[in-house]
Amino acid sequence: MIELLLNGGPVAATTDEQLASALALAASMPQFELWASVPDGPTLCMLRNAEHAWLMYLHEPGDGGFHSCGNEHRAGNAYFRLDNGQVDGYPLAWCIDVEACFAAISFFHGNAGARPEHIDWQS
């Protein structure tokens, strides 16, 4: 069972239809923090600010994990508002296409928390 949190609140995602609705809701939001997790197992986080988005994958709670890797030559930072209101900057080099992030959430959901294979990851 995959659990979803969107901006700190739970979102139903038991079925494929519920996941599609949750991702459609997220897609309508220019900024968000989305967590998909397997209880006591892997977690996938997506942060979005307009056209900038990136992913973080953790094998288990407390893991250092992996982050998405986009164009390593992109300089600067993108800034993301977390669900607690804090704004953090992360390298633009970590940002990938928003649709690729949504596809990763769908893959994670459909594959019991497996790390999405279509994403370039860096530890």
CSV table of N, CA, C and O in Angstrom, one decimal:
chain,number,residue,atom,x,y,z
A,1,MET,N,0.8,-1.2,0.0
A,1,MET,CA,0.0,0.0,0.0
A,1,MET,C,0.9,1.2,0.0
A,1,MET,O,1.8,1.4,0.8
A,2,ILE,N,0.6,2.1,-0.9
A,2,ILE,CA,1.4,3.4,-1.0
A,2,ILE,C,0.6,4.5,-0.4
A,2,ILE,O,-0.6,4.6,-0.6
A,3,GLU,N,1.2,5.3,0.4
A,3,GLU,CA,0.6,6.4,1.1
A,3,GLU,C,1.1,7.7,0.4
A,3,GLU,O,2.3,7.8,0.1
A,4,LEU,N,0.2,8.6,0.2
A,4,LEU,CA,0.5,9.9,-0.5
A,4,LEU,C,0.2,11.0,0.5
A,4,LEU,O,-0.8,11.1,1.2
A,5,LEU,N,1.2,12.0,0.6
A,5,LEU,CA,0.9,13.3,1.3
A,5,LEU,C,1.2,14.4,0.3
A,5,LEU,O,2.3,14.4,-0.3
A,6,LEU,N,0.2,15.3,0.1
A,6,LEU,CA,0.4,16.5,-0.7
A,6,LEU,C,0.3,17.7,0.2
A,6,LEU,O,-0.7,17.9,0.9
A,7,ASN,N,1.4,18.4,0.2
A,7,ASN,CA,1.6,19.6,1.1
A,7,ASN,C,1.2,19.3,2.5
A,7,ASN,O,0.5,20.0,3.2
A,8,GLY,N,1.6,18.1,3.0
A,8,GLY,CA,1.4,17.7,4.4
A,8,GLY,C,0.1,17.0,4.7
A,8,GLY,O,-0.1,16.4,5.8
A,9,GLY,N,-0.8,16.9,3.7
A,9,GLY,CA,-2.1,16.3,4.0
A,9,GLY,C,-2.2,15.0,3.2
A,9,GLY,O,-1.8,14.9,2.1
A,10,PRO,N,-2.9,14.0,3.8
A,10,PRO,CA,-3.0,12.7,3.1
A,10,PRO,C,-4.0,12.8,1.9
A,10,PRO,O,-4.9,13.6,1.9
A,11,VAL,N,-3.7,12.0,0.9
A,11,VAL,CA,-4.4,12.0,-0.3
A,11,VAL,C,-4.7,10.5,-0.7
A,11,VAL,O,-3.8,9.7,-0.6
A,12,ALA,N,-5.9,10.2,-1.0
A,12,ALA,CA,-6.3,8.8,-1.3
A,12,ALA,C,-5.5,8.4,-2.6
A,12,ALA,O,-5.6,9.1,-3.6
A,13,ALA,N,-4.9,7.2,-2.5
A,13,ALA,CA,-4.2,6.7,-3.7
A,13,ALA,C,-4.1,5.2,-3.7
A,13,ALA,O,-3.1,4.6,-4.1
A,14,THR,N,-5.2,4.6,-3.2
A,14,THR,CA,-5.2,3.1,-3.1
A,14,THR,C,-5.3,2.5,-4.5
A,14,THR,O,-4.7,1.5,-4.8
A,15,THR,N,-6.2,3.1,-5.3
A,15,THR,CA,-6.4,2.6,-6.7
A,15,THR,C,-5.7,3.4,-7.7
A,15,THR,O,-5.3,4.6,-7.4
A,16,ASP,N,-5.6,2.9,-8.9
A,16,ASP,CA,-5.0,3.7,-10.0
A,16,ASP,C,-5.8,4.9,-10.3
A,16,ASP,O,-5.2,6.0,-10.6
A,17,GLU,N,-7.1,4.8,-10.2
A,17,GLU,CA,-8.0,6.0,-10.4
A,17,GLU,C,-7.8,7.1,-9.3
A,17,GLU,O,-7.7,8.3,-9.7
A,18,GLN,N,-7.6,6.7,-8.1
A,18,GLN,CA,-7.3,7.6,-7.0
A,18,GLN,C,-6.0,8.3,-7.2
A,18,GLN,O,-5.8,9.5,-7.0
A,19,LEU,N,-5.0,7.5,-7.7
A,19,LEU,CA,-3.7,8.1,-7.9
A,19,LEU,C,-3.8,9.1,-9.1
A,19,LEU,O,-3.2,10.2,-9.0
A,20,ALA,N,-4.5,8.7,-10.1
A,20,ALA,CA,-4.6,9.6,-11.3
A,20,ALA,C,-5.3,10.9,-10.8
A,20,ALA,O,-4.9,12.0,-11.2
A,21,SER,N,-6.3,10.9,-9.9
A,21,SER,CA,-6.9,12.1,-9.4
A,21,SER,C,-6.0,12.9,-8.6
A,21,SER,O,-6.0,14.1,-8.6
A,22,ALA,N,-5.2,12.2,-7.7
A,22,ALA,CA,-4.2,12.9,-6.9
A,22,ALA,C,-3.2,13.6,-7.7
A,22,ALA,O,-2.8,14.8,-7.4
A,23,LEU,N,-2.7,12.9,-8.8
A,23,LEU,CA,-1.7,13.6,-9.6
A,23,LEU,C,-2.3,14.7,-10.4
A,23,LEU,O,-1.6,15.7,-10.7
A,24,ALA,N,-3.6,14.6,-10.8
A,24,ALA,CA,-4.2,15.7,-11.5
A,24,ALA,C,-4.4,16.9,-10.6
A,24,ALA,O,-4.1,18.0,-11.1
A,25,LEU,N,-4.7,16.7,-9.4
A,25,LEU,CA,-4.8,17.7,-8.4
A,25,LEU,C,-3.4,18.4,-8.2
A,25,LEU,O,-3.3,19.6,-8.3
A,26,ALA,N,-2.4,17.6,-8.1
A,26,ALA,CA,-1.0,18.2,-7.9
A,26,ALA,C,-0.6,18.9,-9.2
A,26,ALA,O,0.0,20.0,-9.1
A,27,ALA,N,-0.9,18.4,-10.4
A,27,ALA,CA,-0.6,19.1,-11.6
A,27,ALA,C,-1.2,20.5,-11.7
A,27,ALA,O,-0.7,21.3,-12.4
A,28,SER,N,-2.4,20.7,-11.1
A,28,SER,CA,-3.0,21.9,-11.1
A,28,SER,C,-2.4,23.0,-10.2
A,28,SER,O,-2.8,24.2,-10.2
A,29,MET,N,-1.5,22.5,-9.4
A,29,MET,CA,-0.8,23.4,-8.4
A,29,MET,C,0.6,23.8,-8.9
A,29,MET,O,1.4,22.9,-9.2
A,30,PRO,N,0.9,25.1,-8.9
A,30,PRO,CA,2.2,25.5,-9.4
A,30,PRO,C,3.3,25.2,-8.4
A,30,PRO,O,4.5,25.1,-8.8
A,31,GLN,N,3.0,25.0,-7.1
A,31,GLN,CA,4.0,24.7,-6.1
A,31,GLN,C,3.5,23.6,-5.2
A,31,GLN,O,2.3,23.7,-4.7
A,32,PHE,N,4.3,22.6,-4.9
A,32,PHE,CA,3.8,21.6,-3.9
A,32,PHE,C,5.0,20.8,-3.4
A,32,PHE,O,6.1,20.8,-4.1
A,33,GLU,N,4.7,20.0,-2.4
A,33,GLU,CA,5.6,19.0,-1.8
A,33,GLU,C,4.8,17.7,-1.8
A,33,GLU,O,3.7,17.7,-1.1
A,34,LEU,N,5.2,16.7,-2.5
A,34,LEU,CA,4.4,15.4,-2.6
A,34,LEU,C,5.3,14.3,-2.1
A,34,LEU,O,6.4,14.1,-2.6
A,35,TRP,N,4.8,13.5,-1.2
A,35,TRP,CA,5.5,12.3,-0.7
A,35,TRP,C,4.7,11.1,-1.0
A,35,TRP,O,3.5,11.1,-0.7
A,36,ALA,N,5.4,10.1,-1.6
A,36,ALA,CA,4.8,8.8,-1.8
A,36,ALA,C,5.6,7.8,-1.0
A,36,ALA,O,6.8,7.8,-1.1
A,37,SER,N,5.0,7.0,-0.2
A,37,SER,CA,5.8,6.1,0.7
A,37,SER,C,5.1,4.7,0.9
A,37,SER,O,3.9,4.6,0.9
A,38,VAL,N,6.0,3.8,1.1
A,38,VAL,CA,5.6,2.4,1.6
A,38,VAL,C,5.9,2.4,3.1
A,38,VAL,O,7.0,2.8,3.5
A,39,PRO,N,4.9,2.1,3.9
A,39,PRO,CA,5.2,2.1,5.4
A,39,PRO,C,6.4,1.3,5.7
A,39,PRO,O,6.6,0.2,5.3
A,40,ASP,N,7.3,1.9,6.4
A,40,ASP,CA,8.6,1.3,6.8
A,40,ASP,C,9.4,0.9,5.7
A,40,ASP,O,10.3,0.0,5.8
A,41,GLY,N,9.3,1.5,4.5
A,41,GLY,CA,10.0,1.1,3.3
A,41,GLY,C,10.4,2.4,2.5
A,41,GLY,O,10.6,3.4,3.1
A,42,PRO,N,10.5,2.2,1.2
A,42,PRO,CA,11.0,3.3,0.3
A,42,PRO,C,10.0,4.5,0.3
A,42,PRO,O,8.8,4.4,0.6
A,43,THR,N,10.6,5.7,0.0
A,43,THR,CA,9.9,6.9,-0.1
A,43,THR,C,10.3,7.7,-1.3
A,43,THR,O,11.5,7.7,-1.6
A,44,LEU,N,9.4,8.3,-2.0
A,44,LEU,CA,9.7,9.2,-3.1
A,44,LEU,C,9.1,10.5,-2.8
A,44,LEU,O,7.9,10.6,-2.5
A,45,CYS,N,9.9,11.6,-2.9
A,45,CYS,CA,9.5,12.9,-2.7
A,45,CYS,C,9.6,13.7,-4.0
A,45,CYS,O,10.6,13.6,-4.7
A,46,MET,N,8.6,14.5,-4.4
A,46,MET,CA,8.6,15.4,-5.5
A,46,MET,C,8.4,16.8,-5.0
A,46,MET,O,7.4,17.1,-4.3
A,47,LEU,N,9.3,17.7,-5.3
A,47,LEU,CA,9.1,19.1,-5.1
A,47,LEU,C,8.9,19.9,-6.4
A,47,LEU,O,9.6,19.6,-7.3
A,48,ARG,N,8.0,20.8,-6.4
A,48,ARG,CA,7.7,21.5,-7.6
A,48,ARG,C,7.5,23.0,-7.3
A,48,ARG,O,6.9,23.4,-6.4
A,49,ASN,N,8.1,23.8,-8.2
A,49,ASN,CA,7.9,25.3,-8.2
A,49,ASN,C,7.8,25.6,-9.7
A,49,ASN,O,8.8,25.8,-10.4
A,50,ALA,N,6.6,25.8,-10.2
A,50,ALA,CA,6.3,26.1,-11.6
A,50,ALA,C,7.0,25.1,-12.5
A,50,ALA,O,6.6,23.9,-12.4
A,51,GLU,N,7.9,25.5,-13.4
A,51,GLU,CA,8.5,24.5,-14.3
A,51,GLU,C,9.6,23.7,-13.7
A,51,GLU,O,10.2,22.8,-14.4
A,52,HIS,N,10.0,24.1,-12.5
A,52,HIS,CA,11.1,23.4,-11.8
A,52,HIS,C,10.6,22.3,-10.9
A,52,HIS,O,9.7,22.5,-10.1
A,53,ALA,N,11.1,21.1,-11.1
A,53,ALA,CA,10.8,20.0,-10.2
A,53,ALA,C,11.9,19.0,-10.1
A,53,ALA,O,12.8,18.9,-11.0
A,54,TRP,N,12.0,18.3,-8.9
A,54,TRP,CA,13.0,17.3,-8.7
A,54,TRP,C,12.5,16.3,-7.8
A,54,TRP,O,11.5,16.5,-7.1
A,55,LEU,N,13.2,15.1,-7.7
A,55,LEU,CA,12.8,14.0,-6.9
A,55,LEU,C,13.9,13.6,-6.0
A,55,LEU,O,15.1,13.8,-6.3
A,56,MET,N,13.5,13.0,-4.9
A,56,MET,CA,14.4,12.4,-3.9
A,56,MET,C,13.8,11.0,-3.6
A,56,MET,O,12.6,10.8,-3.4
A,57,TYR,N,14.7,10.0,-3.7
A,57,TYR,CA,14.3,8.6,-3.4
A,57,TYR,C,15.1,8.1,-2.2
A,57,TYR,O,16.3,8.2,-2.1
A,58,LEU,N,14.3,7.6,-1.2
A,58,LEU,CA,14.9,7.0,0.0
A,58,LEU,C,14.6,5.6,0.1
A,58,LEU,O,13.4,5.2,0.0
A,59,HIS,N,15.5,4.7,0.3
A,59,HIS,CA,15.3,3.2,0.4
A,59,HIS,C,14.5,2.9,1.7
A,59,HIS,O,13.7,2.0,1.7
A,60,GLU,N,14.7,3.7,2.8
A,60,GLU,CA,14.1,3.4,4.0
A,60,GLU,C,14.2,4.7,4.9
A,60,GLU,O,15.0,5.6,4.6
A,61,PRO,N,13.4,4.8,5.9
A,61,PRO,CA,13.4,6.0,6.8
A,61,PRO,C,14.9,6.2,7.3
A,61,PRO,O,15.6,5.3,7.7
A,62,GLY,N,15.3,7.5,7.2
A,62,GLY,CA,16.7,7.8,7.7
A,62,GLY,C,17.8,7.6,6.6
A,62,GLY,O,18.9,8.0,6.9
A,63,ASP,N,17.5,7.1,5.5
A,63,ASP,CA,18.4,6.8,4.4
A,63,ASP,C,18.9,8.2,3.8
A,63,ASP,O,18.1,9.1,3.7
A,64,GLY,N,20.1,8.2,3.4
A,64,GLY,CA,20.6,9.4,2.7
A,64,GLY,C,20.0,9.6,1.3
A,64,GLY,O,19.8,10.7,0.8
A,65,GLY,N,19.7,8.5,0.7
A,65,GLY,CA,19.0,8.4,-0.6
A,65,GLY,C,19.7,9.0,-1.8
A,65,GLY,O,20.9,9.1,-1.9
A,66,PHE,N,18.8,9.2,-2.8
A,66,PHE,CA,19.2,9.7,-4.1
A,66,PHE,C,18.4,10.9,-4.5
A,66,PHE,O,17.3,11.0,-4.1
A,67,HIS,N,18.9,11.7,-5.4
A,67,HIS,CA,18.1,12.8,-6.0
A,67,HIS,C,18.2,12.7,-7.5
A,67,HIS,O,19.1,12.1,-8.1
A,68,SER,N,17.2,13.2,-8.1
A,68,SER,CA,17.2,13.2,-9.6
A,68,SER,C,18.3,14.1,-10.1
A,68,SER,O,18.8,15.0,-9.4
A,69,CYS,N,18.8,13.7,-11.3
A,69,CYS,CA,19.9,14.5,-11.9
A,69,CYS,C,19.4,14.9,-13.3
A,69,CYS,O,19.2,14.0,-14.2
A,70,GLY,N,19.3,16.2,-13.5
A,70,GLY,CA,18.9,16.7,-14.8
A,70,GLY,C,20.2,17.1,-15.6
A,70,GLY,O,21.1,16.3,-15.8
A,71,ASN,N,20.2,18.3,-16.0
A,71,ASN,CA,21.4,18.8,-16.7
A,71,ASN,C,22.4,19.3,-15.7
A,71,ASN,O,22.3,20.4,-15.1
A,72,GLU,N,23.5,18.5,-15.6
A,72,GLU,CA,24.6,18.8,-14.6
A,72,GLU,C,25.3,20.2,-14.8
A,72,GLU,O,25.9,20.7,-13.9
A,73,HIS,N,25.1,20.8,-16.0
A,73,HIS,CA,25.7,22.0,-16.3
A,73,HIS,C,24.9,23.2,-16.0
A,73,HIS,O,25.3,24.4,-16.2
A,74,ARG,N,23.6,23.0,-15.5
A,74,ARG,CA,22.8,24.1,-15.2
A,74,ARG,C,23.3,24.7,-13.8
A,74,ARG,O,23.3,24.0,-12.8
A,75,ALA,N,23.6,26.0,-13.9
A,75,ALA,CA,24.0,26.7,-12.7
A,75,ALA,C,22.9,27.3,-11.9
A,75,ALA,O,21.8,27.6,-12.5
A,76,GLY,N,23.1,27.6,-10.7
A,76,GLY,CA,22.1,28.3,-9.9
A,76,GLY,C,21.1,27.3,-9.1
A,76,GLY,O,21.3,26.1,-9.2
A,77,ASN,N,20.2,27.9,-8.4
A,77,ASN,CA,19.2,27.2,-7.6
A,77,ASN,C,17.8,27.5,-8.0
A,77,ASN,O,17.5,28.6,-8.5
A,78,ALA,N,16.9,26.5,-7.7
A,78,ALA,CA,15.5,26.8,-7.8
A,78,ALA,C,15.0,26.7,-6.3
A,78,ALA,O,15.6,26.0,-5.5
A,79,TYR,N,14.0,27.5,-6.0
A,79,TYR,CA,13.5,27.5,-4.6
A,79,TYR,C,12.1,26.9,-4.5
A,79,TYR,O,11.3,27.1,-5.4
A,80,PHE,N,12.0,26.1,-3.5
A,80,PHE,CA,10.8,25.4,-3.3
A,80,PHE,C,10.2,25.6,-1.9
A,80,PHE,O,10.9,25.6,-0.9
A,81,ARG,N,8.9,25.8,-1.8
A,81,ARG,CA,8.2,26.0,-0.5
A,81,ARG,C,7.8,24.6,0.0
A,81,ARG,O,7.0,23.9,-0.7
A,82,LEU,N,8.2,24.3,1.2
A,82,LEU,CA,7.9,23.0,1.8
A,82,LEU,C,6.5,23.1,2.5
A,82,LEU,O,6.0,24.2,2.7
A,83,ASP,N,6.0,22.0,2.9
A,83,ASP,CA,4.6,22.1,3.5
A,83,ASP,C,4.6,22.8,4.8
A,83,ASP,O,3.5,23.3,5.2
A,84,ASN,N,5.7,23.0,5.5
A,84,ASN,CA,5.8,23.8,6.7
A,84,ASN,C,6.0,25.2,6.5
A,84,ASN,O,6.2,26.0,7.4
A,85,GLY,N,6.0,25.7,5.2
A,85,GLY,CA,6.2,27.1,4.9
A,85,GLY,C,7.7,27.5,4.6
A,85,GLY,O,8.0,28.5,4.1
A,86,GLN,N,8.6,26.6,5.0
A,86,GLN,CA,10.0,26.9,4.8
A,86,GLN,C,10.3,26.9,3.3
A,86,GLN,O,9.8,26.1,2.5
A,87,VAL,N,11.2,27.8,2.9
A,87,VAL,CA,11.7,27.8,1.5
A,87,VAL,C,13.1,27.4,1.4
A,87,VAL,O,14.0,28.0,2.1
A,88,ASP,N,13.4,26.4,0.6
A,88,ASP,CA,14.7,25.8,0.5
A,88,ASP,C,15.1,25.9,-1.0
A,88,ASP,O,14.3,25.7,-1.9
A,89,GLY,N,16.4,26.2,-1.2
A,89,GLY,CA,17.0,26.2,-2.6
A,89,GLY,C,17.7,24.9,-2.8
A,89,GLY,O,18.4,24.3,-2.0
A,90,TYR,N,17.5,24.4,-4.1
A,90,TYR,CA,18.2,23.2,-4.5
A,90,TYR,C,18.8,23.4,-5.9
A,90,TYR,O,18.2,24.2,-6.7
A,91,PRO,N,19.8,22.8,-6.3
A,91,PRO,CA,20.5,23.0,-7.5
A,91,PRO,C,19.6,22.8,-8.7
A,91,PRO,O,18.8,21.8,-8.8
A,92,LEU,N,19.6,23.7,-9.7
A,92,LEU,CA,18.9,23.5,-10.9
A,92,LEU,C,19.3,22.3,-11.7
A,92,LEU,O,18.5,21.7,-12.4
A,93,ALA,N,20.5,21.9,-11.4
A,93,ALA,CA,21.1,20.6,-12.0
A,93,ALA,C,20.3,19.4,-11.6
A,93,ALA,O,20.3,18.4,-12.3
A,94,TRP,N,19.6,19.5,-10.5
A,94,TRP,CA,18.8,18.3,-10.0
A,94,TRP,C,17.4,18.3,-10.7
A,94,TRP,O,16.7,17.3,-10.6
A,95,CYS,N,17.0,19.4,-11.3
A,95,CYS,CA,15.6,19.6,-11.8
A,95,CYS,C,15.5,18.8,-13.1
A,95,CYS,O,16.3,18.8,-13.9
A,96,ILE,N,14.3,18.1,-13.2
A,96,ILE,CA,13.9,17.4,-14.4
A,96,ILE,C,12.5,17.8,-14.8
A,96,ILE,O,11.9,18.6,-14.1
A,97,ASP,N,12.1,17.3,-15.9
A,97,ASP,CA,10.7,17.6,-16.4
A,97,ASP,C,9.7,17.3,-15.4
A,97,ASP,O,9.7,16.2,-14.9
A,98,VAL,N,8.7,18.2,-15.3
A,98,VAL,CA,7.6,17.9,-14.3
A,98,VAL,C,6.9,16.6,-14.7
A,98,VAL,O,6.6,15.8,-13.8
A,99,GLU,N,6.6,16.4,-16.0
A,99,GLU,CA,5.9,15.2,-16.4
A,99,GLU,C,6.7,13.9,-16.1
A,99,GLU,O,6.2,12.9,-15.7
A,100,ALA,N,8.1,14.0,-16.2
A,100,ALA,CA,8.9,12.8,-15.8
A,100,ALA,C,8.8,12.6,-14.3
A,100,ALA,O,8.8,11.4,-13.9
A,101,CYS,N,8.6,13.6,-13.5
A,101,CYS,CA,8.4,13.4,-12.1
A,101,CYS,C,7.1,12.7,-11.8
A,101,CYS,O,7.0,11.8,-11.0
A,102,PHE,N,6.0,13.1,-12.5
A,102,PHE,CA,4.7,12.5,-12.3
A,102,PHE,C,4.8,11.0,-12.7
A,102,PHE,O,4.2,10.1,-12.1
A,103,ALA,N,5.5,10.8,-13.8
A,103,ALA,CA,5.6,9.4,-14.3
A,103,ALA,C,6.4,8.6,-13.3
A,103,ALA,O,6.1,7.4,-13.1
A,104,ALA,N,7.3,9.2,-12.6
A,104,ALA,CA,8.1,8.5,-11.5
A,104,ALA,C,7.2,8.1,-10.3
A,104,ALA,O,7.3,7.0,-9.8
A,105,ILE,N,6.3,9.0,-10.0
A,105,ILE,CA,5.3,8.8,-8.9
A,105,ILE,C,4.4,7.6,-9.3
A,105,ILE,O,4.2,6.7,-8.5
A,106,SER,N,4.0,7.6,-10.5
A,106,SER,CA,3.1,6.5,-11.0
A,106,SER,C,3.9,5.2,-11.0
A,106,SER,O,3.3,4.1,-10.6
A,107,PHE,N,5.1,5.2,-11.4
A,107,PHE,CA,5.9,4.0,-11.4
A,107,PHE,C,6.1,3.5,-10.0
A,107,PHE,O,6.0,2.3,-9.7
A,108,PHE,N,6.5,4.3,-9.1
A,108,PHE,CA,6.7,4.0,-7.7
A,108,PHE,C,5.4,3.3,-7.1
A,108,PHE,O,5.5,2.3,-6.5
A,109,HIS,N,4.3,3.9,-7.4
A,109,HIS,CA,3.0,3.4,-7.0
A,109,HIS,C,2.7,2.1,-7.5
A,109,HIS,O,2.2,1.1,-6.8
A,110,GLY,N,2.9,1.9,-8.8
A,110,GLY,CA,2.6,0.6,-9.5
A,110,GLY,C,3.6,-0.5,-9.3
A,110,GLY,O,3.3,-1.6,-9.7
A,111,ASN,N,4.7,-0.2,-8.7
A,111,ASN,CA,5.8,-1.2,-8.5
A,111,ASN,C,6.2,-1.3,-7.1
A,111,ASN,O,7.4,-1.5,-6.8
A,112,ALA,N,5.3,-1.1,-6.1
A,112,ALA,CA,5.5,-1.4,-4.7
A,112,ALA,C,6.7,-0.6,-4.1
A,112,ALA,O,7.4,-1.1,-3.3
A,113,GLY,N,6.9,0.6,-4.6
A,113,GLY,CA,8.0,1.4,-4.1
A,113,GLY,C,9.3,1.3,-4.7
A,113,GLY,O,10.3,1.8,-4.2
A,114,ALA,N,9.4,0.6,-5.9
A,114,ALA,CA,10.6,0.5,-6.6
A,114,ALA,C,11.1,1.8,-7.1
A,114,ALA,O,10.3,2.7,-7.4
A,115,ARG,N,12.4,2.0,-7.1
A,115,ARG,CA,13.0,3.2,-7.6
A,115,ARG,C,12.7,3.3,-9.1
A,115,ARG,O,13.0,2.4,-9.9
A,116,PRO,N,12.1,4.4,-9.6
A,116,PRO,CA,11.8,4.6,-11.0
A,116,PRO,C,13.1,4.5,-11.9
A,116,PRO,O,14.0,5.2,-11.7
A,117,GLU,N,13.0,3.7,-12.9
A,117,GLU,CA,14.1,3.4,-13.7
A,117,GLU,C,14.4,4.4,-14.8
A,117,GLU,O,15.5,4.5,-15.3
A,118,HIS,N,13.4,5.2,-15.1
A,118,HIS,CA,13.6,6.2,-16.2
A,118,HIS,C,14.2,7.5,-15.7
A,118,HIS,O,14.5,8.4,-16.5
A,119,ILE,N,14.5,7.6,-14.5
A,119,ILE,CA,15.2,8.8,-13.9
A,119,ILE,C,16.7,8.5,-13.7
A,119,ILE,O,17.1,7.5,-13.3
A,120,ASP,N,17.5,9.5,-14.1
A,120,ASP,CA,18.9,9.5,-13.7
A,120,ASP,C,19.0,9.9,-12.3
A,120,ASP,O,18.6,11.0,-11.9
A,121,TRP,N,19.7,9.1,-11.5
A,121,TRP,CA,19.8,9.3,-10.0
A,121,TRP,C,21.2,9.5,-9.7
A,121,TRP,O,22.1,9.0,-10.3
A,122,GLN,N,21.4,10.3,-8.6
A,122,GLN,CA,22.7,10.6,-8.1
A,122,GLN,C,22.6,10.5,-6.6
A,122,GLN,O,21.6,11.0,-6.0
A,123,SER,N,23.6,10.0,-5.9
A,123,SER,CA,23.6,9.9,-4.4
A,123,SER,C,24.3,11.1,-3.8
A,123,SER,O,25.0,11.8,-4.5
